[in-house]
Amino acid sequence: MSYNDNAICIQNISKCYQIYNNPRDRLKQFVVPKFQQLLGRDRTQFYSEFWALQDINFEVKKGESAGIIGRNGSGKSTLLQIITGTLTPTTGQVSTQGRIAALLELGSGFNPEFTGRENIYLNGAVLGLSKKEIDNKFDAIASFADIGSHLDQPVKTYSSGMMVRLAFAVQVQLEPDILIVDEALAVGDALFQKRCFRQIEKLTSNGVTLLFVSHDQESVRTLTNKSVLLDRGKQIKTGLSSEVLLDYRRLLHEEESKFYSSLAEDITLRSQSTTFKEKDELAVEEVTSVTHLNSQQETLRSDKLSFGEGEATIDGVELYNSNGENVNVFNPGEDVRIRVHFSIHTDIDKLNVGIRIRNKEGVKIYSWGTLNQDMFKISKGSKENLYWNKKFLKGSKDYVDLEFNCSLGSNLYEIQASVSHEETPDYFSQRILHWRDEAAFFHVHVIRDEYFFGGLTDLKMIAKW
């Protein structure tokens, strides 16, 4: 691949910040080392180093859509600022080709004292457009922003939603070669977000390079082809968005497990109700239990399509039609039964067995589990026959059938299966015991002569006249 094929090229990018305990140390760092150097002495360092980014390398081809994901503080925004040129890297080099439009921090690039109209011309001039070119695009920008008479008011009077409307409208209507979006759309309302995503898809289909940062995994999966996972300033993985997002979910799960483990350890240390002998016995049991679970976790991690804490595992998923036949092809209108098999590795209750269905484009079609049914019963005042109340013994195996009438459009569908522990029957306190991607697949074929429709799902539409 030639250099000219890349819209963005990141080579060994690192960013280090100097952290000072107090302002005096900053002054000492400015003066003292210079005198020490003149006197031939070793120079004293009055600061500690914080590496926001370390050795980041990736390329984005022209017309490609790439995502950057990671937890808060992983270095995503720092990397984008380096790419756009508003921040200088400590080491490494960034190369970009084409005009960049960046939607970074809310209101960045706007003069708060100027009106919205004046800021449109200001941003256009910064991007290298003449006044005539901006005049030709002004109506389209104002229409997309849809902020009415506020366009002639100072930007400092805008709400966050109005600010992002204007910022996005300016950037996308000025026809950039590279569009960079960093979480800013999260403050917009649902209708505006829909319009933004539609506009992004239009731009990418026309060959615009997209660099997209969001915590919304579905948006990253849908809008991007490849992704980069960052954690604590380091590049964890680069690859297909679907694969990188799985590693991201695994990372979040492991961090959550560490958090709850630290809470449990703290509670244990604070407990004064047991004797030293009892504590020693409990410690032995805990070490044995943790060793066993860690062994299970290592086994799970060896499977790139699954993760979890290991108290239960998904053994497999099967699909049946209304005749009880094990099949993988369905027509709209047919009954589908998804059977999720699982094993229990410790005495446990408060379980939820669920599935998620995606089409081959990676769009989530539906997610549901036994807890959804339990929650509905509880909302109606009934607490009888709740799956959440079932108790499972170590070594047992079981399955759950999840049934629905197929109203999906023609496509290939993936089933992701999971078993989780829900401390409360409301999804607010969840631990994933085992999650499995690509647990099963099935096809839906629309019979053109009998039952034909287009789209993701059948809305059971009728015509009247």
mmCIF file of N, CA, C and O in Angstrom, residues 33-103:
data_model
loop_
_atom_site.group_PDB
_atom_site.id
_atom_site.type_symbol
_atom_site.label_atom_id
_atom_site.label_comp_id
_atom_site.label_asym_id
_atom_site.label_seq_id
_atom_site.Cartn_x
_atom_site.Cartn_y
_atom_site.Cartn_z
ATOM 1 N N PRO A 33 17.710 23.398 36.827
ATOM 2 C CA PRO A 33 18.499 22.513 35.958
ATOM 3 C C PRO A 33 19.479 23.255 35.060
ATOM 4 O O PRO A 33 20.542 22.718 34.724
ATOM 5 N N LYS A 34 19.134 24.483 34.665
ATOM 6 C CA LYS A 34 20.040 25.240 33.806
ATOM 7 C C LYS A 34 21.326 25.590 34.539
ATOM 8 O O LYS A 34 22.432 25.480 33.981
ATOM 9 N N PHE A 35 21.196 26.019 35.797
ATOM 10 C CA PHE A 35 22.388 26.316 36.594
ATOM 11 C C PHE A 35 23.190 25.047 36.873
ATOM 12 O O PHE A 35 24.429 25.051 36.863
ATOM 13 N N GLN A 36 22.489 23.938 37.141
ATOM 14 C CA GLN A 36 23.178 22.671 37.395
ATOM 15 C C GLN A 36 23.973 22.227 36.172
ATOM 16 O O GLN A 36 25.088 21.696 36.297
ATOM 17 N N GLN A 37 23.403 22.476 34.989
ATOM 18 C CA GLN A 37 24.110 22.108 33.761
ATOM 19 C C GLN A 37 25.366 22.962 33.576
ATOM 20 O O GLN A 37 26.425 22.455 33.160
ATOM 21 N N LEU A 38 25.252 24.251 33.899
ATOM 22 C CA LEU A 38 26.415 25.134 33.793
ATOM 23 C C LEU A 38 27.525 24.726 34.756
ATOM 24 O O LEU A 38 28.722 24.857 34.450
ATOM 25 N N LEU A 39 27.122 24.212 35.935
ATOM 26 C CA LEU A 39 28.101 23.803 36.952
ATOM 27 C C LEU A 39 28.567 22.364 36.759
ATOM 28 O O LEU A 39 29.379 21.865 37.538
ATOM 29 N N GLY A 40 28.044 21.681 35.723
ATOM 30 C CA GLY A 40 28.457 20.324 35.454
ATOM 31 C C GLY A 40 27.856 19.296 36.389
ATOM 32 O O GLY A 40 28.393 18.189 36.521
ATOM 33 N N ARG A 41 26.763 19.640 37.048
ATOM 34 C CA ARG A 41 26.111 18.711 37.974
ATOM 35 C C ARG A 41 24.938 18.008 37.288
ATOM 36 O O ARG A 41 24.437 18.451 36.248
ATOM 37 N N ASP A 42 24.523 16.902 37.907
ATOM 38 C CA ASP A 42 23.339 16.205 37.397
ATOM 39 C C ASP A 42 22.108 17.078 37.603
ATOM 40 O O ASP A 42 21.941 17.706 38.663
ATOM 41 N N ARG A 43 21.259 17.114 36.605
ATOM 42 C CA ARG A 43 20.080 17.979 36.684
ATOM 43 C C ARG A 43 18.971 17.323 37.506
ATOM 44 O O ARG A 43 18.678 16.135 37.348
ATOM 45 N N THR A 44 18.363 18.090 38.385
ATOM 46 C CA THR A 44 17.263 17.617 39.233
ATOM 47 C C THR A 44 15.940 17.761 38.491
ATOM 48 O O THR A 44 15.704 18.752 37.788
ATOM 49 N N GLN A 45 15.092 16.760 38.660
ATOM 50 C CA GLN A 45 13.761 16.792 38.045
ATOM 51 C C GLN A 45 12.722 17.055 39.124
ATOM 52 O O GLN A 45 12.618 16.307 40.084
ATOM 53 N N PHE A 46 11.963 18.132 38.979
ATOM 54 C CA PHE A 46 10.998 18.549 39.990
ATOM 55 C C PHE A 46 9.560 18.160 39.638
ATOM 56 O O PHE A 46 8.619 18.668 40.221
ATOM 57 N N TYR A 47 9.398 17.285 38.695
ATOM 58 C CA TYR A 47 8.056 16.873 38.269
ATOM 59 C C TYR A 47 8.004 15.356 38.082
ATOM 60 O O TYR A 47 9.039 14.693 37.968
ATOM 61 N N SER A 48 6.788 14.850 38.096
ATOM 62 C CA SER A 48 6.577 13.445 37.735
ATOM 63 C C SER A 48 5.970 13.389 36.346
ATOM 64 O O SER A 48 5.337 14.349 35.884
ATOM 65 N N GLU A 49 6.182 12.289 35.668
ATOM 66 C CA GLU A 49 5.705 12.161 34.290
ATOM 67 C C GLU A 49 4.403 11.367 34.229
ATOM 68 O O GLU A 49 4.251 10.362 34.919
ATOM 69 N N PHE A 50 3.490 11.857 33.407
ATOM 70 C CA PHE A 50 2.260 11.121 33.121
ATOM 71 C C PHE A 50 2.149 10.937 31.618
ATOM 72 O O PHE A 50 2.037 11.904 30.864
ATOM 73 N N TRP A 51 2.203 9.679 31.182
ATOM 74 C CA TRP A 51 2.138 9.378 29.752
ATOM 75 C C TRP A 51 0.688 9.136 29.366
ATOM 76 O O TRP A 51 0.125 8.082 29.649
ATOM 77 N N ALA A 52 0.085 10.129 28.734
ATOM 78 C CA ALA A 52 -1.309 10.008 28.291
ATOM 79 C C ALA A 52 -1.432 9.057 27.112
ATOM 80 O O ALA A 52 -2.467 8.405 26.941
ATOM 81 N N LEU A 53 -0.382 8.973 26.307
ATOM 82 C CA LEU A 53 -0.332 8.050 25.168
ATOM 83 C C LEU A 53 1.065 7.465 25.073
ATOM 84 O O LEU A 53 2.053 8.157 25.349
ATOM 85 N N GLN A 54 1.136 6.181 24.667
ATOM 86 C CA GLN A 54 2.435 5.534 24.533
ATOM 87 C C GLN A 54 2.468 4.668 23.283
ATOM 88 O O GLN A 54 1.714 3.695 23.160
ATOM 89 N N ASP A 55 3.302 5.066 22.328
ATOM 90 C CA ASP A 55 3.591 4.272 21.120
ATOM 91 C C ASP A 55 2.319 3.832 20.389
ATOM 92 O O ASP A 55 2.056 2.636 20.224
ATOM 93 N N ILE A 56 1.541 4.799 19.932
ATOM 94 C CA ILE A 56 0.318 4.510 19.181
ATOM 95 C C ILE A 56 0.646 4.466 17.695
ATOM 96 O O ILE A 56 1.272 5.392 17.162
ATOM 97 N N ASN A 57 0.202 3.397 17.022
ATOM 98 C CA ASN A 57 0.461 3.226 15.596
ATOM 99 C C ASN A 57 -0.789 2.687 14.901
ATOM 100 O O ASN A 57 -1.305 1.636 15.281
ATOM 101 N N PHE A 58 -1.281 3.410 13.919
ATOM 102 C CA PHE A 58 -2.328 2.862 13.052
ATOM 103 C C PHE A 58 -2.505 3.767 11.850
ATOM 104 O O PHE A 58 -2.027 4.907 11.818
ATOM 105 N N GLU A 59 -3.166 3.235 10.836
ATOM 106 C CA GLU A 59 -3.408 3.971 9.600
ATOM 107 C C GLU A 59 -4.886 3.890 9.253
ATOM 108 O O GLU A 59 -5.545 2.886 9.529
ATOM 109 N N VAL A 60 -5.385 4.958 8.650
ATOM 110 C CA VAL A 60 -6.755 4.972 8.143
ATOM 111 C C VAL A 60 -6.686 5.340 6.672
ATOM 112 O O VAL A 60 -6.192 6.410 6.314
ATOM 113 N N LYS A 61 -7.164 4.451 5.825
ATOM 114 C CA LYS A 61 -7.134 4.699 4.390
ATOM 115 C C LYS A 61 -8.154 5.768 3.999
ATOM 116 O O LYS A 61 -9.112 6.032 4.722
ATOM 117 N N LYS A 62 -7.940 6.341 2.847
ATOM 118 C CA LYS A 62 -8.896 7.301 2.319
ATOM 119 C C LYS A 62 -10.249 6.619 2.108
ATOM 120 O O LYS A 62 -10.323 5.532 1.535
ATOM 121 N N GLY A 63 -11.308 7.258 2.592
ATOM 122 C CA GLY A 63 -12.645 6.703 2.439
ATOM 123 C C GLY A 63 -13.013 5.645 3.455
ATOM 124 O O GLY A 63 -14.128 5.133 3.444
ATOM 125 N N GLU A 64 -12.094 5.326 4.362
ATOM 126 C CA GLU A 64 -12.348 4.299 5.374
ATOM 127 C C GLU A 64 -12.984 4.933 6.610
ATOM 128 O O GLU A 64 -12.768 6.107 6.907
ATOM 129 N N SER A 65 -13.768 4.148 7.334
ATOM 130 C CA SER A 65 -14.389 4.600 8.582
ATOM 131 C C SER A 65 -13.744 3.849 9.734
ATOM 132 O O SER A 65 -13.783 2.616 9.769
ATOM 133 N N ALA A 66 -13.156 4.578 10.656
ATOM 134 C CA ALA A 66 -12.453 3.965 11.788
ATOM 135 C C ALA A 66 -12.989 4.518 13.098
ATOM 136 O O ALA A 66 -13.395 5.680 13.187
ATOM 137 N N GLY A 67 -12.996 3.682 14.114
ATOM 138 C CA GLY A 67 -13.445 4.084 15.435
ATOM 139 C C GLY A 67 -12.314 4.024 16.438
ATOM 140 O O GLY A 67 -11.368 3.238 16.278
ATOM 141 N N ILE A 68 -12.400 4.844 17.453
ATOM 142 C CA ILE A 68 -11.473 4.793 18.588
ATOM 143 C C ILE A 68 -12.320 4.614 19.838
ATOM 144 O O ILE A 68 -13.203 5.438 20.117
ATOM 145 N N ILE A 69 -12.099 3.544 20.571
ATOM 146 C CA ILE A 69 -12.900 3.255 21.753
ATOM 147 C C ILE A 69 -11.991 3.046 22.952
ATOM 148 O O ILE A 69 -10.798 2.761 22.819
ATOM 149 N N GLY A 70 -12.579 3.164 24.119
ATOM 150 C CA GLY A 70 -11.832 2.999 25.360
ATOM 151 C C GLY A 70 -12.569 3.698 26.483
ATOM 152 O O GLY A 70 -13.446 4.535 26.261
ATOM 153 N N ARG A 71 -12.186 3.369 27.692
ATOM 154 C CA ARG A 71 -12.823 3.981 28.853
ATOM 155 C C ARG A 71 -12.398 5.445 28.986
ATOM 156 O O ARG A 71 -11.460 5.885 28.331
ATOM 157 N N ASN A 72 -13.075 6.167 29.872
ATOM 158 C CA ASN A 72 -12.667 7.538 30.150
ATOM 159 C C ASN A 72 -11.231 7.553 30.671
ATOM 160 O O ASN A 72 -10.857 6.738 31.518
ATOM 161 N N GLY A 73 -10.421 8.465 30.154
ATOM 162 C CA GLY A 73 -9.030 8.551 30.587
ATOM 163 C C GLY A 73 -8.085 7.647 29.823
ATOM 164 O O GLY A 73 -6.917 7.528 30.195
ATOM 165 N N SER A 74 -8.574 7.029 28.753
ATOM 166 C CA SER A 74 -7.710 6.113 28.005
ATOM 167 C C SER A 74 -6.837 6.831 26.981
ATOM 168 O O SER A 74 -5.931 6.229 26.417
ATOM 169 N N GLY A 75 -7.113 8.114 26.722
ATOM 170 C CA GLY A 75 -6.281 8.881 25.796
ATOM 171 C C GLY A 75 -6.935 9.174 24.454
ATOM 172 O O GLY A 75 -6.272 9.690 23.540
ATOM 173 N N LYS A 76 -8.231 8.888 24.323
ATOM 174 C CA LYS A 76 -8.904 9.075 23.040
ATOM 175 C C LYS A 76 -8.894 10.537 22.593
ATOM 176 O O LYS A 76 -8.506 10.849 21.462
ATOM 177 N N SER A 77 -9.337 11.425 23.481
ATOM 178 C CA SER A 77 -9.411 12.845 23.110
ATOM 179 C C SER A 77 -8.024 13.436 22.881
ATOM 180 O O SER A 77 -7.840 14.274 21.994
ATOM 181 N N THR A 78 -7.054 13.003 23.660
ATOM 182 C CA THR A 78 -5.678 13.469 23.463
ATOM 183 C C THR A 78 -5.182 13.096 22.074
ATOM 184 O O THR A 78 -4.579 13.911 21.373
ATOM 185 N N LEU A 79 -5.471 11.859 21.659
ATOM 186 C CA LEU A 79 -5.045 11.398 20.337
ATOM 187 C C LEU A 79 -5.718 12.218 19.236
ATOM 188 O O LEU A 79 -5.069 12.610 18.257
ATOM 189 N N LEU A 80 -7.003 12.495 19.387
ATOM 190 C CA LEU A 80 -7.703 13.276 18.365
ATOM 191 C C LEU A 80 -7.149 14.688 18.276
ATOM 192 O O LEU A 80 -7.040 15.254 17.180
ATOM 193 N N GLN A 81 -6.812 15.284 19.417
ATOM 194 C CA GLN A 81 -6.247 16.629 19.391
ATOM 195 C C GLN A 81 -4.889 16.652 18.696
ATOM 196 O O GLN A 81 -4.541 17.621 18.021
ATOM 197 N N ILE A 82 -4.128 15.573 18.850
ATOM 198 C CA ILE A 82 -2.843 15.474 18.157
ATOM 199 C C ILE A 82 -3.067 15.346 16.655
ATOM 200 O O ILE A 82 -2.374 15.970 15.848
ATOM 201 N N ILE A 83 -4.053 14.543 16.268
ATOM 202 C CA ILE A 83 -4.341 14.354 14.844
ATOM 203 C C ILE A 83 -4.789 15.660 14.197
ATOM 204 O O ILE A 83 -4.387 15.992 13.076
ATOM 205 N N THR A 84 -5.619 16.433 14.910
ATOM 206 C CA THR A 84 -6.117 17.692 14.352
ATOM 207 C C THR A 84 -5.099 18.819 14.445
ATOM 208 O O THR A 84 -5.305 19.890 13.868
ATOM 209 N N GLY A 85 -4.014 18.609 15.180
ATOM 210 C CA GLY A 85 -2.955 19.608 15.249
ATOM 211 C C GLY A 85 -3.101 20.610 16.368
ATOM 212 O O GLY A 85 -2.308 21.555 16.454
ATOM 213 N N THR A 86 -4.086 20.419 17.245
ATOM 214 C CA THR A 86 -4.243 21.348 18.374
ATOM 215 C C THR A 86 -3.362 20.966 19.555
ATOM 216 O O THR A 86 -3.295 21.697 20.538
ATOM 217 N N LEU A 87 -2.695 19.828 19.461
ATOM 218 C CA LEU A 87 -1.800 19.363 20.521
ATOM 219 C C LEU A 87 -0.570 18.753 19.863
ATOM 220 O O LEU A 87 -0.687 18.067 18.829
ATOM 221 N N THR A 88 0.589 19.001 20.436
ATOM 222 C CA THR A 88 1.836 18.496 19.874
ATOM 223 C C THR A 88 2.255 17.218 20.595
ATOM 224 O O THR A 88 2.293 17.187 21.833
ATOM 225 N N PRO A 89 2.591 16.153 19.864
ATOM 226 C CA PRO A 89 3.026 14.919 20.527
ATOM 227 C C PRO A 89 4.421 15.061 21.109
ATOM 228 O O PRO A 89 5.235 15.856 20.633
ATOM 229 N N THR A 90 4.688 14.282 22.153
ATOM 230 C CA THR A 90 6.032 14.263 22.730
ATOM 231 C C THR A 90 6.993 13.539 21.798
ATOM 232 O O THR A 90 8.121 13.983 21.569
ATOM 233 N N THR A 91 6.551 12.420 21.263
ATOM 234 C CA THR A 91 7.335 11.683 20.265
ATOM 235 C C THR A 91 6.387 11.197 19.178
ATOM 236 O O THR A 91 5.178 11.089 19.378
ATOM 237 N N GLY A 92 6.947 10.888 18.030
ATOM 238 C CA GLY A 92 6.156 10.330 16.942
ATOM 239 C C GLY A 92 5.736 11.360 15.916
ATOM 240 O O GLY A 92 6.058 12.549 16.025
ATOM 241 N N GLN A 93 5.023 10.880 14.917
ATOM 242 C CA GLN A 93 4.654 11.732 13.790
ATOM 243 C C GLN A 93 3.239 11.405 13.324
ATOM 244 O O GLN A 93 2.818 10.247 13.306
ATOM 245 N N VAL A 94 2.486 12.442 12.942
ATOM 246 C CA VAL A 94 1.142 12.298 12.383
ATOM 247 C C VAL A 94 1.130 12.881 10.987
ATOM 248 O O VAL A 94 1.617 14.002 10.766
ATOM 249 N N SER A 95 0.594 12.127 10.039
ATOM 250 C CA SER A 95 0.445 12.617 8.671
ATOM 251 C C SER A 95 -1.021 12.527 8.276
ATOM 252 O O SER A 95 -1.651 11.487 8.472
ATOM 253 N N THR A 96 -1.558 13.616 7.741
ATOM 254 C CA THR A 96 -2.944 13.619 7.251
ATOM 255 C C THR A 96 -2.957 14.209 5.853
ATOM 256 O O THR A 96 -2.123 15.051 5.510
ATOM 257 N N GLN A 97 -3.919 13.751 5.059
ATOM 258 C CA GLN A 97 -4.073 14.262 3.710
ATOM 259 C C GLN A 97 -5.511 14.710 3.506
ATOM 260 O O GLN A 97 -6.437 13.911 3.645
ATOM 261 N N GLY A 98 -5.688 15.981 3.186
ATOM 262 C CA GLY A 98 -7.018 16.501 2.958
ATOM 263 C C GLY A 98 -7.464 17.440 4.057
ATOM 264 O O GLY A 98 -6.829 17.554 5.108
ATOM 265 N N ARG A 99 -8.582 18.098 3.813
ATOM 266 C CA ARG A 99 -9.140 19.050 4.766
ATOM 267 C C ARG A 99 -9.841 18.316 5.903
ATOM 268 O O ARG A 99 -10.653 17.427 5.665
ATOM 269 N N ILE A 100 -9.508 18.687 7.131
ATOM 270 C CA ILE A 100 -10.064 18.018 8.315
ATOM 271 C C ILE A 100 -11.162 18.873 8.921
ATOM 272 O O ILE A 100 -10.980 20.068 9.155
ATOM 273 N N ALA A 101 -12.304 18.247 9.182
ATOM 274 C CA ALA A 101 -13.373 18.867 9.958
ATOM 275 C C ALA A 101 -13.493 18.070 11.245
ATOM 276 O O ALA A 101 -13.698 16.851 11.205
ATOM 277 N N ALA A 102 -13.341 18.754 12.369
ATOM 278 C CA ALA A 102 -13.319 18.048 13.655
ATOM 279 C C ALA A 102 -14.389 18.585 14.582
ATOM 280 O O ALA A 102 -14.508 19.796 14.783
ATOM 281 N N LEU A 103 -15.165 17.676 15.137
ATOM 282 C CA LEU A 103 -16.169 18.014 16.146
ATOM 283 C C LEU A 103 -15.685 17.405 17.449
ATOM 284 O O LEU A 103 -15.978 16.257 17.780
#
